[in-house]
PDB file of C-alpha atoms in Angstrom:
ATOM      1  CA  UNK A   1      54.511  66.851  97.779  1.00  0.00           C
ATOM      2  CA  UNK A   2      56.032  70.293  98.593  1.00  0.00           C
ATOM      3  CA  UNK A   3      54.559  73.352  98.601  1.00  0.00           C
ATOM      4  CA  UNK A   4      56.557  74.522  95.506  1.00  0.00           C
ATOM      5  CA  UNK A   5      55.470  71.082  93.458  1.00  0.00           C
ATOM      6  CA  UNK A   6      51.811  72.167  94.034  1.00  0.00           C
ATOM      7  CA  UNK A   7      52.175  75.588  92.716  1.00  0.00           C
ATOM      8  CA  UNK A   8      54.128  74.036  89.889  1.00  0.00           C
ATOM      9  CA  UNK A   9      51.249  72.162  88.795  1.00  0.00           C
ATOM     10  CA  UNK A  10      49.109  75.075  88.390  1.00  0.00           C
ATOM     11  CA  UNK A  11      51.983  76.567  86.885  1.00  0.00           C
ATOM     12  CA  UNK A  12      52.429  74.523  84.475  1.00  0.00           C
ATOM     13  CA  UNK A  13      49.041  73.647  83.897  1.00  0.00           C
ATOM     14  CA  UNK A  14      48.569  76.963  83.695  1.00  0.00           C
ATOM     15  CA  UNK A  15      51.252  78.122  81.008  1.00  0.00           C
ATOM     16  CA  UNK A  16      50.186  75.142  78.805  1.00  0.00           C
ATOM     17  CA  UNK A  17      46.989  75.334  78.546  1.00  0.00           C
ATOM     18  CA  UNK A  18      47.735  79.443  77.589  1.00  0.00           C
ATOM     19  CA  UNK A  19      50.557  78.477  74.998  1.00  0.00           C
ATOM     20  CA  UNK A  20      48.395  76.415  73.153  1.00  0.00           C
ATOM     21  CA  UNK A  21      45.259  78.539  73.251  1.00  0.00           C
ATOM     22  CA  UNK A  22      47.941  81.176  71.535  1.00  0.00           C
ATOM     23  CA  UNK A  23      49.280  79.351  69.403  1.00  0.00           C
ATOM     24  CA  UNK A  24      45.309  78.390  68.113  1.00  0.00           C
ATOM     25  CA  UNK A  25      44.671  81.670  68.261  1.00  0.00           C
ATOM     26  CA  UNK A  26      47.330  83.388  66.254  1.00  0.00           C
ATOM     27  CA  UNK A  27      48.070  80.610  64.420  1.00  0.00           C
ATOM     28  CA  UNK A  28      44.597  80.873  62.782  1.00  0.00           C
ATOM     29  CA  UNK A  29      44.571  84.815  62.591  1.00  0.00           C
ATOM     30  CA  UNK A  30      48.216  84.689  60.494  1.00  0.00           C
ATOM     31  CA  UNK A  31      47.497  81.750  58.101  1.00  0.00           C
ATOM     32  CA  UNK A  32      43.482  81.281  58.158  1.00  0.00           C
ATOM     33  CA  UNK A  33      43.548  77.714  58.396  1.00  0.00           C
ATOM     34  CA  UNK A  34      40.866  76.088  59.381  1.00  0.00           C
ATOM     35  CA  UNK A  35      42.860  73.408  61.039  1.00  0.00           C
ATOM     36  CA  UNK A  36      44.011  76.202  63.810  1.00  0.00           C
ATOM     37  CA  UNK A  37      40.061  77.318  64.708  1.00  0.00           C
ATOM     38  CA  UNK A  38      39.143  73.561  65.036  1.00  0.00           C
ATOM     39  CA  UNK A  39      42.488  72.854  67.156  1.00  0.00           C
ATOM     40  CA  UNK A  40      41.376  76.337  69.428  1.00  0.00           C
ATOM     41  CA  UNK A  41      37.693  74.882  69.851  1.00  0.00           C
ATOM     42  CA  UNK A  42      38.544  71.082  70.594  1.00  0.00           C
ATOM     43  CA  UNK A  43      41.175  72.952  73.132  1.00  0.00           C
ATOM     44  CA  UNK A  44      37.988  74.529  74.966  1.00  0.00           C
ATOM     45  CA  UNK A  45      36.965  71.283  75.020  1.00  0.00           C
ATOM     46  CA  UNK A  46      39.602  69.173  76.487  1.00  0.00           C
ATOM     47  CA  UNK A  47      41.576  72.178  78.133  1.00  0.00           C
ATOM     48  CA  UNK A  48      38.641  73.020  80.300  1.00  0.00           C
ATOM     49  CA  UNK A  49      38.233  68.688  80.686  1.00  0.00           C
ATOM     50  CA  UNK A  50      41.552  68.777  82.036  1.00  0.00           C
ATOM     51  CA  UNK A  51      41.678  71.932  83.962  1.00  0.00           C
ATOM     52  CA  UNK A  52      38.768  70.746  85.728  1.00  0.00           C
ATOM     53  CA  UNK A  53      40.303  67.680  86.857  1.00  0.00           C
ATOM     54  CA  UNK A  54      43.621  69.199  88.086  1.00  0.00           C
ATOM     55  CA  UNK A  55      41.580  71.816  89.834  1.00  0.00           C
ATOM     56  CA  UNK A  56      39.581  68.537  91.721  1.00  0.00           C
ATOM     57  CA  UNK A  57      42.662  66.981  92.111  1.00  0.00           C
ATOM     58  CA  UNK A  58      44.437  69.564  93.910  1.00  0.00           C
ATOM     59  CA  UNK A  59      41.370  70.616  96.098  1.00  0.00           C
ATOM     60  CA  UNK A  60      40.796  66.974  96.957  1.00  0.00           C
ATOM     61  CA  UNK A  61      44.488  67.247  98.041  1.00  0.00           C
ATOM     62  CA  UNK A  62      44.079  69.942  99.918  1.00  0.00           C
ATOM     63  CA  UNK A  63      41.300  68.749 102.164  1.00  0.00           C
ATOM     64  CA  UNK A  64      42.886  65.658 102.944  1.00  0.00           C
ATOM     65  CA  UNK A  65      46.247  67.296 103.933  1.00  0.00           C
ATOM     66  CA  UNK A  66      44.885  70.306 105.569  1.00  0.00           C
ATOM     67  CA  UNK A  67      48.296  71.521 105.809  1.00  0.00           C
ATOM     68  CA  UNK A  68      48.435  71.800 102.034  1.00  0.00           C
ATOM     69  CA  UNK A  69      45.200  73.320 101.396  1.00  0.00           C
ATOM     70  CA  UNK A  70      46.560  77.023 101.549  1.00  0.00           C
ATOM     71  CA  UNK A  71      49.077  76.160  98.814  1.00  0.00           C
ATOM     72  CA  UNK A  72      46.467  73.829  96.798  1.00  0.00           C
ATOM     73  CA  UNK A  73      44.001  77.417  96.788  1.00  0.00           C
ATOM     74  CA  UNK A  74      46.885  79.394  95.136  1.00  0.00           C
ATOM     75  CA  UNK A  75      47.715  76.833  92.728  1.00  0.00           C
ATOM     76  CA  UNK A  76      43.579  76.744  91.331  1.00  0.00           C
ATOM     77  CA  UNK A  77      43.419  80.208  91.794  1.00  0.00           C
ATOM     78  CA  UNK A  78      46.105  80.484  89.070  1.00  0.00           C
ATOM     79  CA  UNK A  79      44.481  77.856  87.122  1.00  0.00           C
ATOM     80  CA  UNK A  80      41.048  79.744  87.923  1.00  0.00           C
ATOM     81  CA  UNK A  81      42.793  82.347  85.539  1.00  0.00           C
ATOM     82  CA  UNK A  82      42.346  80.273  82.538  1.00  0.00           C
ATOM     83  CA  UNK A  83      38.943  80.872  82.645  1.00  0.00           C
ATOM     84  CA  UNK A  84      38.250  84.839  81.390  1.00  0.00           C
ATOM     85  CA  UNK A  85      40.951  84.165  78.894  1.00  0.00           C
ATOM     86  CA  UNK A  86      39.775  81.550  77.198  1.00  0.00           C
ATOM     87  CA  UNK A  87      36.235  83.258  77.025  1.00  0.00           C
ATOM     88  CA  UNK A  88      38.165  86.099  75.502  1.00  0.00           C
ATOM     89  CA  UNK A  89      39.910  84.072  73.110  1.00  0.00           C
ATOM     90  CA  UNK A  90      36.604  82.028  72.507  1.00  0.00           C
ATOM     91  CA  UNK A  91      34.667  85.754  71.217  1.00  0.00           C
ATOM     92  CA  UNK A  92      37.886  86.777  69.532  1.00  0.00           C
ATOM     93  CA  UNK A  93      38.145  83.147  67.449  1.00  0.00           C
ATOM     94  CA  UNK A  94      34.290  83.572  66.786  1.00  0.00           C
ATOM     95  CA  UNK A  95      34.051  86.896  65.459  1.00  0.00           C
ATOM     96  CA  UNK A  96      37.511  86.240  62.914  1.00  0.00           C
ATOM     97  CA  UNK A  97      35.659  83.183  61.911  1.00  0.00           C
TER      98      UNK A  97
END
């Protein structure tokens, strides 16, 4: 892999794990279906699941190509980002609820 398919991964990674935690989010706040809160929580669920195991993925990666492991920190360190905004989206979906 290339440098710029590594940071993709945490790009995308990234962006889709955000997009759906929005669409939970506001989804919920416009229309007050409960379907949208359980859809946000399961997300915290499986999102952070998955996150995890691109994040071990990519630093595995990195430490076996040691050449890649520069590129393999940026792309969890964008992934790492998830993290404060789904806690802030977790205290926002618990005190609409």
């Amino acid at each position: 892999m290339n440098n710029k398919q590594i940071l993709n991964i945490g790009k995308y990674v990234f962006a889709s794990s955000f997009l759906l935690g929005n669409i939970c989010l506001f989804g919920y706040w416009s229309t007050k279906l409960a379907l949208f809160a359980m859809s946000g929580f399961l997300l915290l669920i499986v999102g952070s699941v998955f996150n995890l195991l691109v994040i071990s993925g990519l630093l595995i990666y990195g430490f076996v190509n040691t050449s890649k492991l520069n590129t393999c920190l940026q792309a969890t360190s964008i992934l790492l980002a998830n993290i404060p905004i789904a806690i802030l989206y977790a205290l926002i979906g618990l005190h609409i609820i």
